[in-house]
Tab-separated table of C-alpha atoms in Angstrom:
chain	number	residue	atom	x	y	z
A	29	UNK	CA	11.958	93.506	-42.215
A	30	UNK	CA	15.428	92.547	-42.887
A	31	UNK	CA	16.317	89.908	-45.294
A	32	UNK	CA	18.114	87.427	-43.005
A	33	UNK	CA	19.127	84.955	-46.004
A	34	UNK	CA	20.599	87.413	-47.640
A	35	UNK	CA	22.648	88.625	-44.420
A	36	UNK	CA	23.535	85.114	-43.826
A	37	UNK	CA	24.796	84.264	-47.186
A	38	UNK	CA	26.453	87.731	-47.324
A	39	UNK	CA	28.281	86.996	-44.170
A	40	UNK	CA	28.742	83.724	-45.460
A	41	UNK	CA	30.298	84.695	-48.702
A	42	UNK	CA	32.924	86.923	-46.422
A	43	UNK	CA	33.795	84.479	-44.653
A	44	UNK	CA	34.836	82.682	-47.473
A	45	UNK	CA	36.618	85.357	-48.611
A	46	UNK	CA	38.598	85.480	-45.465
A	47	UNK	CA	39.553	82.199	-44.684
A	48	UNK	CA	38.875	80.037	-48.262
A	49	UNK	CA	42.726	79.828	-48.766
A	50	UNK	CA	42.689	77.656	-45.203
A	51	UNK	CA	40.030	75.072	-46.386
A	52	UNK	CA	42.015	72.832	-47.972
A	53	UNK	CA	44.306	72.092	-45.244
A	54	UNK	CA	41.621	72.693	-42.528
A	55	UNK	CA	39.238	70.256	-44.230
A	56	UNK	CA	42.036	67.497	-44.401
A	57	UNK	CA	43.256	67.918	-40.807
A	58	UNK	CA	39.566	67.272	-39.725
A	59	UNK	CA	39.026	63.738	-41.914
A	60	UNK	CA	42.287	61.987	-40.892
A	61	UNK	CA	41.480	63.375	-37.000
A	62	UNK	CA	38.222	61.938	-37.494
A	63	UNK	CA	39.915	58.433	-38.156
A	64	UNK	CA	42.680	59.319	-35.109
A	65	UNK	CA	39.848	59.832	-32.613
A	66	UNK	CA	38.589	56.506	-33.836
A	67	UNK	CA	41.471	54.348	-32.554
A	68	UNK	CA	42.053	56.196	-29.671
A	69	UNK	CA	39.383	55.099	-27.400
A	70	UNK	CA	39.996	51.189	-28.153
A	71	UNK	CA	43.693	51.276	-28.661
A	72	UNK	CA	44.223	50.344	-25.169
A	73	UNK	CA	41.929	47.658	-25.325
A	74	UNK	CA	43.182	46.358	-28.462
A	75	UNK	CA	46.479	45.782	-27.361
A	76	UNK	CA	45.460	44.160	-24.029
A	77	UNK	CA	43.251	42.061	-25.643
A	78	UNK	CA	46.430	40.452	-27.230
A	79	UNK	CA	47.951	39.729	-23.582
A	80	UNK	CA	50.176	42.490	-23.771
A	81	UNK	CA	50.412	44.438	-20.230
A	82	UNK	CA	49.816	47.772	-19.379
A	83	UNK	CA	53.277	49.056	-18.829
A	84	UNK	CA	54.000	47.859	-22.677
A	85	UNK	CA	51.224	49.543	-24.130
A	86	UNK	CA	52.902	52.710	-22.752
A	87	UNK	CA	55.695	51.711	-25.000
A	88	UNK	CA	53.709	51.176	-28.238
A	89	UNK	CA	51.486	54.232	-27.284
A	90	UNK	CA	55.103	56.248	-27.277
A	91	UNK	CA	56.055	54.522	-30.627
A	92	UNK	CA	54.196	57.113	-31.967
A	93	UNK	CA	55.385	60.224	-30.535
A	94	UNK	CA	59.369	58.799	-31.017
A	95	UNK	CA	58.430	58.637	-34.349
A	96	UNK	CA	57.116	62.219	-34.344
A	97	UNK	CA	60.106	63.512	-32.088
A	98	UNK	CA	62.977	62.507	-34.625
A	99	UNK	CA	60.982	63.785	-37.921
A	100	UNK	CA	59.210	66.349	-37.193
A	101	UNK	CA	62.027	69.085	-37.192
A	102	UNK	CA	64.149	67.448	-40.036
A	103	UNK	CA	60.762	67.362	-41.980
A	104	UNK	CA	60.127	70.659	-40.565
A	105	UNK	CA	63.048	71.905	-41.735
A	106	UNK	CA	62.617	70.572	-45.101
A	107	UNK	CA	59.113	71.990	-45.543
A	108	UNK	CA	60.750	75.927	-45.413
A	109	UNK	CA	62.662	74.987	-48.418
A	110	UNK	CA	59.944	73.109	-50.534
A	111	UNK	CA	56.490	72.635	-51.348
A	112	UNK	CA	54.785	71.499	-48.496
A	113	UNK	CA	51.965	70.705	-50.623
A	114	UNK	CA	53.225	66.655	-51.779
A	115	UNK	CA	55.266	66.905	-47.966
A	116	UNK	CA	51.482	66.718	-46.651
A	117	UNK	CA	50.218	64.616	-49.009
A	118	UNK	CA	52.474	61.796	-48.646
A	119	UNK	CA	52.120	61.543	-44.851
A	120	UNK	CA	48.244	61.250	-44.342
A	121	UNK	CA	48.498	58.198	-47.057
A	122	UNK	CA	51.295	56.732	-45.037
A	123	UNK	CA	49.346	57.752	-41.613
A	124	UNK	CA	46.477	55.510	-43.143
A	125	UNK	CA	48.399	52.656	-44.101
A	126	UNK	CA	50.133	52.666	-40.237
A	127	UNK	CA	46.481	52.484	-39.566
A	128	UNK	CA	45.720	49.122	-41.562
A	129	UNK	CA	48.812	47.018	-41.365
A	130	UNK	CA	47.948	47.510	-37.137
A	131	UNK	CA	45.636	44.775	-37.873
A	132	UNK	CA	48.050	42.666	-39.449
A	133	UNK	CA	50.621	41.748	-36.343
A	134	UNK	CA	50.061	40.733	-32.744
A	135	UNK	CA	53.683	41.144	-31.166
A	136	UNK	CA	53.900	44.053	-29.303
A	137	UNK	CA	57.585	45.135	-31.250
A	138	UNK	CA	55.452	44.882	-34.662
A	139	UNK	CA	52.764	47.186	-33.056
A	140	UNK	CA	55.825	49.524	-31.937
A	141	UNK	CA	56.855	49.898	-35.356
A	142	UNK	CA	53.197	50.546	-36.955
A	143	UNK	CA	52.953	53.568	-34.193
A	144	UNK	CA	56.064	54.175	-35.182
A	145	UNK	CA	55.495	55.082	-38.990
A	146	UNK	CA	52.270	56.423	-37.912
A	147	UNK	CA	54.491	59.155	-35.887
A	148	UNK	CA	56.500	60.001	-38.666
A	149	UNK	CA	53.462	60.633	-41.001
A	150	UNK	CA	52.371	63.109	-38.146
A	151	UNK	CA	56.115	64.170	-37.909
A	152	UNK	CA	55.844	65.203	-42.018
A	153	UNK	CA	52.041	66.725	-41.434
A	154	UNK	CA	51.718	68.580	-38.679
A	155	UNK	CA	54.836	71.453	-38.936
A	156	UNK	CA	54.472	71.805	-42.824
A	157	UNK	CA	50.403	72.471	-42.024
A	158	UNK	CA	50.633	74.863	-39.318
A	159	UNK	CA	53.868	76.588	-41.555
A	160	UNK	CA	51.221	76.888	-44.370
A	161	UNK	CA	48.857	78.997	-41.829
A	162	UNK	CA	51.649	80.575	-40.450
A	163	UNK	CA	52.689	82.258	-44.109
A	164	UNK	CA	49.082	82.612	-45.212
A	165	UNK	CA	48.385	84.974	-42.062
A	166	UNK	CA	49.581	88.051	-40.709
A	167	UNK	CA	50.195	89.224	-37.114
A	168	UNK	CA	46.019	89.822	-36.717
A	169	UNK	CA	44.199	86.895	-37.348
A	170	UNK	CA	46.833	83.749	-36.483
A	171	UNK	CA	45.242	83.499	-33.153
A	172	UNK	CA	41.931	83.026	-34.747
A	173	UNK	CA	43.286	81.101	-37.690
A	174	UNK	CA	44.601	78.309	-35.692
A	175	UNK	CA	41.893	78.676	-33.675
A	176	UNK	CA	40.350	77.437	-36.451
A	177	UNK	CA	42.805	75.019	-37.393
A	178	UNK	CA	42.122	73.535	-33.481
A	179	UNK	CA	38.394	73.609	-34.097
A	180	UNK	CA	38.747	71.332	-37.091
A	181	UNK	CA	41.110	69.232	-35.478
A	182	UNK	CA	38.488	68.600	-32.552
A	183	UNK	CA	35.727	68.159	-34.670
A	184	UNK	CA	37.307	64.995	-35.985
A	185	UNK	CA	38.314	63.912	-32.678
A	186	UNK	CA	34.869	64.187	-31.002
A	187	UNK	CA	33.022	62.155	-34.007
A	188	UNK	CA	35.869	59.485	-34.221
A	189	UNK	CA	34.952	58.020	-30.960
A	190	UNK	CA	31.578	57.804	-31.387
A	191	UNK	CA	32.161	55.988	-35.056
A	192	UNK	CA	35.018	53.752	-33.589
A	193	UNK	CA	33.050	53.090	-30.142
A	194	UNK	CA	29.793	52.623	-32.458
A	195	UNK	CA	31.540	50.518	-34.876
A	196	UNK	CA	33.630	48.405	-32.104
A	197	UNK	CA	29.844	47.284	-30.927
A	198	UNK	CA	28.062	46.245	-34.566
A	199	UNK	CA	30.879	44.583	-35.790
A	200	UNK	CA	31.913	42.641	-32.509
A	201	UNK	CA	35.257	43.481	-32.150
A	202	UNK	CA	37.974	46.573	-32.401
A	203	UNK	CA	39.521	46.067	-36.213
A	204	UNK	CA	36.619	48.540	-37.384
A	205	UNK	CA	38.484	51.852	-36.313
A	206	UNK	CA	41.894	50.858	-37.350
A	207	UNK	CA	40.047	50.233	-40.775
A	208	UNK	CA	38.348	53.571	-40.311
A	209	UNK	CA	41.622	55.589	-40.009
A	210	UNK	CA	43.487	53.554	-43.020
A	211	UNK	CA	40.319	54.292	-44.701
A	212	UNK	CA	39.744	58.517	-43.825
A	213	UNK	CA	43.840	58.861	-44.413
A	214	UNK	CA	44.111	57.909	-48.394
A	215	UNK	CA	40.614	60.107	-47.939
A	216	UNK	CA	42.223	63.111	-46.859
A	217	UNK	CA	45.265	62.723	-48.623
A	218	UNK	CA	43.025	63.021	-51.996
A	219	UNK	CA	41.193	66.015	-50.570
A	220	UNK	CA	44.732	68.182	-49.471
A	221	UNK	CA	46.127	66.670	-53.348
A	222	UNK	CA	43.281	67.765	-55.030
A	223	UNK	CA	42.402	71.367	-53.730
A	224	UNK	CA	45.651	72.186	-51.750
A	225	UNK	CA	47.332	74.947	-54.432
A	226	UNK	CA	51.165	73.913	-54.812
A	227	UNK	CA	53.708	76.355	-53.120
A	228	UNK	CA	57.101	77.368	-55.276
A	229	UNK	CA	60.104	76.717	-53.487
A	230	UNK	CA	61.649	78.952	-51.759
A	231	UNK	CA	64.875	79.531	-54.217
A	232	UNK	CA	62.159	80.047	-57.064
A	233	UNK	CA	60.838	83.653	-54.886
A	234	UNK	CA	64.182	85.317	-54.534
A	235	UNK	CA	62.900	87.774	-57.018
A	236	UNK	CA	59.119	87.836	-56.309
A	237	UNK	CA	57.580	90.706	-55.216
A	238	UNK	CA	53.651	91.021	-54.576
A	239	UNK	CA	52.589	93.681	-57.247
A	240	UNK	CA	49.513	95.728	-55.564
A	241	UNK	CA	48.155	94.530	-52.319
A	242	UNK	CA	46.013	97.036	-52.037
A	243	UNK	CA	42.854	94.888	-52.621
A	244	UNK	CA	43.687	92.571	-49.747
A	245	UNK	CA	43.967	95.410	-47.434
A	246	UNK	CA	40.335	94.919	-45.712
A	247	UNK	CA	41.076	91.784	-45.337
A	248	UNK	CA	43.989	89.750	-42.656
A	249	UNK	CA	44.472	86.424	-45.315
A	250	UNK	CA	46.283	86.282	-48.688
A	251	UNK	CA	44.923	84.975	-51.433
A	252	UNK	CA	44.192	81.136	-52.725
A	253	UNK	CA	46.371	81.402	-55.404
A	254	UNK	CA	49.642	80.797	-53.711
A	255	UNK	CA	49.719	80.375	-49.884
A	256	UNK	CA	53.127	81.798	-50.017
A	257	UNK	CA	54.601	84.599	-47.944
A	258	UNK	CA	54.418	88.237	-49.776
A	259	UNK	CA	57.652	89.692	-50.053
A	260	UNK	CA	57.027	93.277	-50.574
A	261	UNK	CA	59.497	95.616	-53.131
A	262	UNK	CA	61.433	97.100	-50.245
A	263	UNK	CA	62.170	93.590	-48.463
A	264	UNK	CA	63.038	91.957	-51.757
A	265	UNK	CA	66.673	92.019	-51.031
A	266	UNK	CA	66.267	90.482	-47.636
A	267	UNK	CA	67.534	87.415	-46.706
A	268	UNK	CA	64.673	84.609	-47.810
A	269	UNK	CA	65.528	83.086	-43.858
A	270	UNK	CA	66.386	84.142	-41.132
A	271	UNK	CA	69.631	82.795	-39.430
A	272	UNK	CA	69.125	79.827	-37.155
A	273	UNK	CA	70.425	81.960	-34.061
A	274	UNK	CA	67.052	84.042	-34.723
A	275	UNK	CA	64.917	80.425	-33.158
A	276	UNK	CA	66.845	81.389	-30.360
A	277	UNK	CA	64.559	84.180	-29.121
A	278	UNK	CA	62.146	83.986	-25.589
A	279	UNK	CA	59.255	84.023	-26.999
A	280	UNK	CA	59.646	80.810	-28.781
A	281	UNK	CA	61.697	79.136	-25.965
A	282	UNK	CA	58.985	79.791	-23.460
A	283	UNK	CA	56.112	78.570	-26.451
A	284	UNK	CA	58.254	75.418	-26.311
A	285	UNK	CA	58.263	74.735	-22.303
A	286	UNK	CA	54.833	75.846	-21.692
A	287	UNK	CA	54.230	73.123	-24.222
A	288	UNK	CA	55.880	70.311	-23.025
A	289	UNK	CA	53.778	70.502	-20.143
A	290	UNK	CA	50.198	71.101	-22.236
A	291	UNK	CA	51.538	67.771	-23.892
A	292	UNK	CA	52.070	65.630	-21.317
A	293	UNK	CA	48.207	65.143	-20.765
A	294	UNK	CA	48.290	62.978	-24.487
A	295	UNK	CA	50.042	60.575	-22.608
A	296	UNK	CA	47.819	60.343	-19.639
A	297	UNK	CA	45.018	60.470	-21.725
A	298	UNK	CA	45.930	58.158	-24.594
A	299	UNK	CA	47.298	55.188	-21.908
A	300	UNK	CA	45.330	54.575	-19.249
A	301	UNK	CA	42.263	56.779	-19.465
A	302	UNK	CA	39.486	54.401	-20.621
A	303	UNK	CA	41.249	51.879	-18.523
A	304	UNK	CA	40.851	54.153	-16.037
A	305	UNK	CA	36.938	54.804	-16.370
A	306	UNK	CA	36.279	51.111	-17.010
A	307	UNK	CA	37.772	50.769	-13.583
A	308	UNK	CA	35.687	53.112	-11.837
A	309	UNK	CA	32.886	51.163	-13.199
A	310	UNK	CA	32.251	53.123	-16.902
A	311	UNK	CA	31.192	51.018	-19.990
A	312	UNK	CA	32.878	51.453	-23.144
A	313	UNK	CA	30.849	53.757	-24.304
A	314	UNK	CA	30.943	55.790	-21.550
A	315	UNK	CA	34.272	56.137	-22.593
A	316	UNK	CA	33.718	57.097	-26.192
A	317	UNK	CA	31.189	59.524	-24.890
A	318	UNK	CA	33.720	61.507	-22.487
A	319	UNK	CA	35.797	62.016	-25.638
A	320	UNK	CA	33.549	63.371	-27.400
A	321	UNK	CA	33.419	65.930	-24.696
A	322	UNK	CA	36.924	66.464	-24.585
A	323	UNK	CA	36.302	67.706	-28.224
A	324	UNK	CA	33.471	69.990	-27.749
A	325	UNK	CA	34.787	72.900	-26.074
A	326	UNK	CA	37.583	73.498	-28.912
A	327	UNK	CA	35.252	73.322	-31.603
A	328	UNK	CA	32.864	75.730	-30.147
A	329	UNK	CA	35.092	77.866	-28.635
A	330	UNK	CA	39.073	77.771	-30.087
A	331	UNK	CA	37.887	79.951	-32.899
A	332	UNK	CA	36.664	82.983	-30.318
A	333	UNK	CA	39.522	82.213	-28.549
A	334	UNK	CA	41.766	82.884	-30.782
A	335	UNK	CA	40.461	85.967	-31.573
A	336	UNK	CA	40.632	87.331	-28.231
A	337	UNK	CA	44.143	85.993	-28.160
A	338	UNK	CA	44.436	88.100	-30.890
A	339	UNK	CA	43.493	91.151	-29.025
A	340	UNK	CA	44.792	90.078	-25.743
A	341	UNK	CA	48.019	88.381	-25.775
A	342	UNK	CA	48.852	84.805	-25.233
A	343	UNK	CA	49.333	85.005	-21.562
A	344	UNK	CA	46.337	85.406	-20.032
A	345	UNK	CA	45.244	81.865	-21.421
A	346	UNK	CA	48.490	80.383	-20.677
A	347	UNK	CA	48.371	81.007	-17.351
A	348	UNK	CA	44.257	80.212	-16.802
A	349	UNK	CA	44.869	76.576	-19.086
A	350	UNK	CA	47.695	75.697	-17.515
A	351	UNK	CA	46.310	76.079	-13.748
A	352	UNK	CA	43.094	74.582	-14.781
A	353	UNK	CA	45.066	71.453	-15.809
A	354	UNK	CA	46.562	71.366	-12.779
A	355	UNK	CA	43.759	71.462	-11.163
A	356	UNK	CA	41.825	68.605	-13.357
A	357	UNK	CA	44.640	65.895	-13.046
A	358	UNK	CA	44.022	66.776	-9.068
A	359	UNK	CA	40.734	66.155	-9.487
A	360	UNK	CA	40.822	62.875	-10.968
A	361	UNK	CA	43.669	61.121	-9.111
A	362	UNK	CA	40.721	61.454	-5.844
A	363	UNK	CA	37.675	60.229	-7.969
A	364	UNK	CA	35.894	56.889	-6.779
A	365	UNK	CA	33.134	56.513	-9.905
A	366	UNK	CA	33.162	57.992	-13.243
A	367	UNK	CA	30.886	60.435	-13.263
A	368	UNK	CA	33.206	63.355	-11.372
A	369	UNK	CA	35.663	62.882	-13.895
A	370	UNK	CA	33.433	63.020	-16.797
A	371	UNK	CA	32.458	66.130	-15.604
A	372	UNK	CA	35.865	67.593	-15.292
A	373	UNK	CA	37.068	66.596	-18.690
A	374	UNK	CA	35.265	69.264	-20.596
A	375	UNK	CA	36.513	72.155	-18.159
A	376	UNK	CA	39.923	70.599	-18.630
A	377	UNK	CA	39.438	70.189	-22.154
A	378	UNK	CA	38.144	73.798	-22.678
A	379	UNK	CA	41.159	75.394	-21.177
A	380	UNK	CA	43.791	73.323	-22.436
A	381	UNK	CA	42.518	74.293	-25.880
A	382	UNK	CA	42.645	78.001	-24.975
A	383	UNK	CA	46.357	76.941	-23.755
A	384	UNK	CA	47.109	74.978	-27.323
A	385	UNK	CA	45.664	78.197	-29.097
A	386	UNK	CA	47.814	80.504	-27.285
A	387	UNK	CA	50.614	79.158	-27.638
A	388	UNK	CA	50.440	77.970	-31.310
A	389	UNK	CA	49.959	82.252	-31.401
A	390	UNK	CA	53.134	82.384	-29.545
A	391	UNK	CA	55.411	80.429	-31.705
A	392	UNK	CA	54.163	82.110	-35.020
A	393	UNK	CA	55.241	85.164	-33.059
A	394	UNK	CA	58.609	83.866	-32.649
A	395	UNK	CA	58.930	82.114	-35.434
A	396	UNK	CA	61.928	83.976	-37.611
A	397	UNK	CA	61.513	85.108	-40.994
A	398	UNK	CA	61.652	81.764	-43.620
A	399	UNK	CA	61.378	79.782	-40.538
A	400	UNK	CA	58.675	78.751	-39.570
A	401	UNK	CA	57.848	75.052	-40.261
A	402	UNK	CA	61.134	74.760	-38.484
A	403	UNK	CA	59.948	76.205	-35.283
A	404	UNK	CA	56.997	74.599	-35.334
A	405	UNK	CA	58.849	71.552	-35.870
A	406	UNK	CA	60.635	72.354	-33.008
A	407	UNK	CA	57.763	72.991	-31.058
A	408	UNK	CA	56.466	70.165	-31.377
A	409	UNK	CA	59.032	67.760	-31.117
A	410	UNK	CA	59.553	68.951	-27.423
A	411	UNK	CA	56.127	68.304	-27.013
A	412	UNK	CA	56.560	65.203	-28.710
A	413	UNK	CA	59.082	64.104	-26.050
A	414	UNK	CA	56.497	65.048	-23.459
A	415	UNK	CA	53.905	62.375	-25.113
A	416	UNK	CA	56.680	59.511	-24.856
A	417	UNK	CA	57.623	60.509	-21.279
A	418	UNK	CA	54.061	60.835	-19.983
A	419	UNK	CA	53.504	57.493	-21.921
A	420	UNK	CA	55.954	55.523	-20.432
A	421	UNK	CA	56.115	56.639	-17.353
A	422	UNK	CA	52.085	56.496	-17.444
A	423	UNK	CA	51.833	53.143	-17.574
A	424	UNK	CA	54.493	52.152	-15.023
A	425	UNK	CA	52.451	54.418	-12.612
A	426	UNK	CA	49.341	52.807	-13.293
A	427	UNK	CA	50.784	49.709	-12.238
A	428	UNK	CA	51.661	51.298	-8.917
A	429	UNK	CA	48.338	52.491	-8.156
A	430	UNK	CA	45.924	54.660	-9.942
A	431	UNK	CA	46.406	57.928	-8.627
A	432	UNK	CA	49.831	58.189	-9.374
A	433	UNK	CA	49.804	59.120	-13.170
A	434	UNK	CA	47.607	62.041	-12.437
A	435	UNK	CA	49.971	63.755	-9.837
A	436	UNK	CA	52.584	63.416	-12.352
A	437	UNK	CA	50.496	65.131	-15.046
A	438	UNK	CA	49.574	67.764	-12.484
A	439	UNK	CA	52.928	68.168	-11.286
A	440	UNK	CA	55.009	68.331	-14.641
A	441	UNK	CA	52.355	70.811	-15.837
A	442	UNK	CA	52.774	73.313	-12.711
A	443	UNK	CA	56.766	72.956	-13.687
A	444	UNK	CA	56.524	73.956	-17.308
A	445	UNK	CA	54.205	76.872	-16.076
A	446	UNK	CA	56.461	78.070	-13.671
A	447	UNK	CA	59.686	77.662	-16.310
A	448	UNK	CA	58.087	78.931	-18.911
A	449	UNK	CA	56.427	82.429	-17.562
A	450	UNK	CA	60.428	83.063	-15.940
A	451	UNK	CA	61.806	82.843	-19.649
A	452	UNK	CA	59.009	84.751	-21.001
A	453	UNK	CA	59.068	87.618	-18.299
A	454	UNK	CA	63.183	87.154	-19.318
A	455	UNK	CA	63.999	86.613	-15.676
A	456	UNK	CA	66.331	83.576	-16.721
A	457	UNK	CA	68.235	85.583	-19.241
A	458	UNK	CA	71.401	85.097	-17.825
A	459	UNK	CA	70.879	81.224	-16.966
A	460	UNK	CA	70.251	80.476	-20.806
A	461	UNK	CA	72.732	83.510	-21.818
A	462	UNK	CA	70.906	86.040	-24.281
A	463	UNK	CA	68.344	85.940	-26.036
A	464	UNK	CA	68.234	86.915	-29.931
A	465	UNK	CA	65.714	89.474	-30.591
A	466	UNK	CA	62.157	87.943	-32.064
A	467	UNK	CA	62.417	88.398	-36.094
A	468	UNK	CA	58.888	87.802	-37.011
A	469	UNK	CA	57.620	86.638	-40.531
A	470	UNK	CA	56.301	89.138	-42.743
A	471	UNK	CA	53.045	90.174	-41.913
């Protein structure tokens, strides 16, 4: 009879193995999302509650992403060039004090500027995390490794509701998740400070090489020790980055339209969406539970997905996430009482996770060599831009009627699909002149 603790802690201990070096950073990303997921479903209400309307919560809601939008490639950037180790650090402790000094101001500009900081902490997190993966993988397992990195992410965001909803109702009032986040950001700062190993700069590796790799050759991850990109002998006297020309390649460009339209659903969703089940007659923890279900699907399923994106290629779940969300905002710009929509989330949800998993694969494909906190940076400020326009404009639609915001989501997602796949397929080569060719990272 076969000794199933010993297979499972065998399989356990190669796992491990395999993805150990990503803890760190994975573990962090999935306490200060825990504290994010907590403010999300009140936020709304918390700024209502202060007499501020609908269409001006879009504007604080967007405080966050301008914040994101202007830092997030300089600090991008600036992560290629340095440790991104105190880079990450720094930002979840400012992320959590954003988080506490909320509670401290009424007037809607003061609010503003709290969302504001809060964006540039995510600005200074989010491209120097996903360039740590980025370097710390090769060509074969990124799909599954941020696959990973999206399961963590979800796993916080589908708990935080429930805690903020939960703690919303036993202390009487909505300070507890704002607390919550300020709280779970110094947390994970401490984790990512204590256990996150320190990268050397890049000037410091102009004369590295990576001795014998031979031992790592069963395996698709590099080792604990460093987290920093192997430069082998015979690409020691290669250029440490790549020129910026290189970011201008199609795979990239189309990674960053198909994701200003996956974006533009964190506006939607982030505005008016448990003003919008309250108004189809939901309770508020109705609400909290229909985000816990927009977190399920990733963290089941984003780490299979990425494999298979692995195996397949981006496209197939670019295309299926995309139409899907289509589909979804459809859906729920016709619904009457909350239970259709609650069951559409997690479809929606499911596929626009494949979608984020895809295309996080696609920009580590185009991300040039030394580059690729900047391109993520990149990435994600566009997407950044689509979180302050589907913000605004959110909330001014909502005021118009409540269908409206979800035919723009529907709509602007259907563009970006249709943009995108002509600049992958290269059939707007001559519109945007030509392309570089795609310099990958080292493998």
């Amino acid at each position: 009879m076969p000794d199933f603790r010993a297979i499972g802690r065998a399989r356990a201990s190669a796992w491990l193995r395999h993805w150990g070096p990503l803890l760190p950073i994975l573990a962090a990303t999935f306490i200060a999302m825990l504290g994010f997921g907590a403010v999300i479903p009140v936020l709304p209400l918390f700024v209502t509650e202060k007499g501020i309307d609908v269409a001006t919560l879009g504007l604080i809601v967007a405080g966050w992403a301008i914040g994101k939008l202007i830092f997030e490639p300089i600090f991008g950037w600036w992560a290629d060039s340095h440790s991104r180790k105190p880079q990450m650090v720094l930002a979840l402790a400012m992320m959590g004090l954003a988080s506490l000094l909320m509670l401290a101001f009424s007037s809607a500009a003061a609010l503003f500027a709290m969302r504001f900081v809060a964006g540039i902490a995510s600005g200074m997190f989010g491209p120097a995390a996903r360039g740590a993966l980025v370097e710390a993988t090769d060509k074969g397992s990124r799909g599954q490794a941020f696959g990973y990195f999206a399961a963590f992410q979800m796993g916080g965001f589908v708990l935080g509701p429930a805690i903020g909803a939960a703690g919303s109702a036993i202390f009487g009032g909505y300070a507890f998740p704002f607390i919550a986040l300020g709280v779970l950001g110094f947390i994970s700062s401490l984790v990512l400070w204590r256990f996150q190993p320190s990268e050397p700069h890049v000037a410091d590796m102009a004369h590295r090489t990576t001795p014998d790799d031979s031992a790592l050759a069963r395996t698709e991850i590099h080792p604990a020790a460093a987290l920093e990109p192997r430069l082998v002998e015979e690409e020691a006297t290669a250029p440490l980055q790549a020129p910026l020309s290189a970011l201008f390649n199609r795979v990239l460009i189309s990674a960053v339209i198909l994701g200003f339209g996956a974006q533009l659903t964190f506006g939607v969703i982030d505005v008016v969406w448990s003003l919008y089940l309250i108004d189809l007659g939901a309770s508020i923890q109705w609400v909290a539970v229909t985000f816990i279900l927009i977190g399920l699907p990733s963290i089941f399923l984003a780490p299979t997905v990425g494999r298979y994106v692995d195996r397949l290629g981006p496209i197939p779940f670019v295309v299926s996430g995309s139409l899907v969300m289509v589909g979804s905002g459809l859906l729920w710009s016709m619904a009457w009482e909350p239970v259709m929509p609650s069951l559409v989330i997690p479809v929606e949800a499911a596929f626009s996770g494949a979608l984020a998993t895809a295309l996080f694969a696609m920009v580590a494909a185009g991300s040039p060599h030394g580059r690729a906190s900047l391109a993520q940076g990149i990435y994600g400020s566009v997407g950044t831009i689509a979180v302050i326009l589907s913000s605004v404009l959110t909330g001014a639609l909502w005021e118009m009627g409540r269908p409206y915001p979800f035919w723009f989501y529907a709509a602007g997602v259907a563009l970006s699909l249709a943009l995108g796949m002509l600049v992958y397929s290269g059939a707007l080569g001559r519109l945007f002149g030509r392309f570089a060719p795609v310099v990958e990272s080292p493998a």
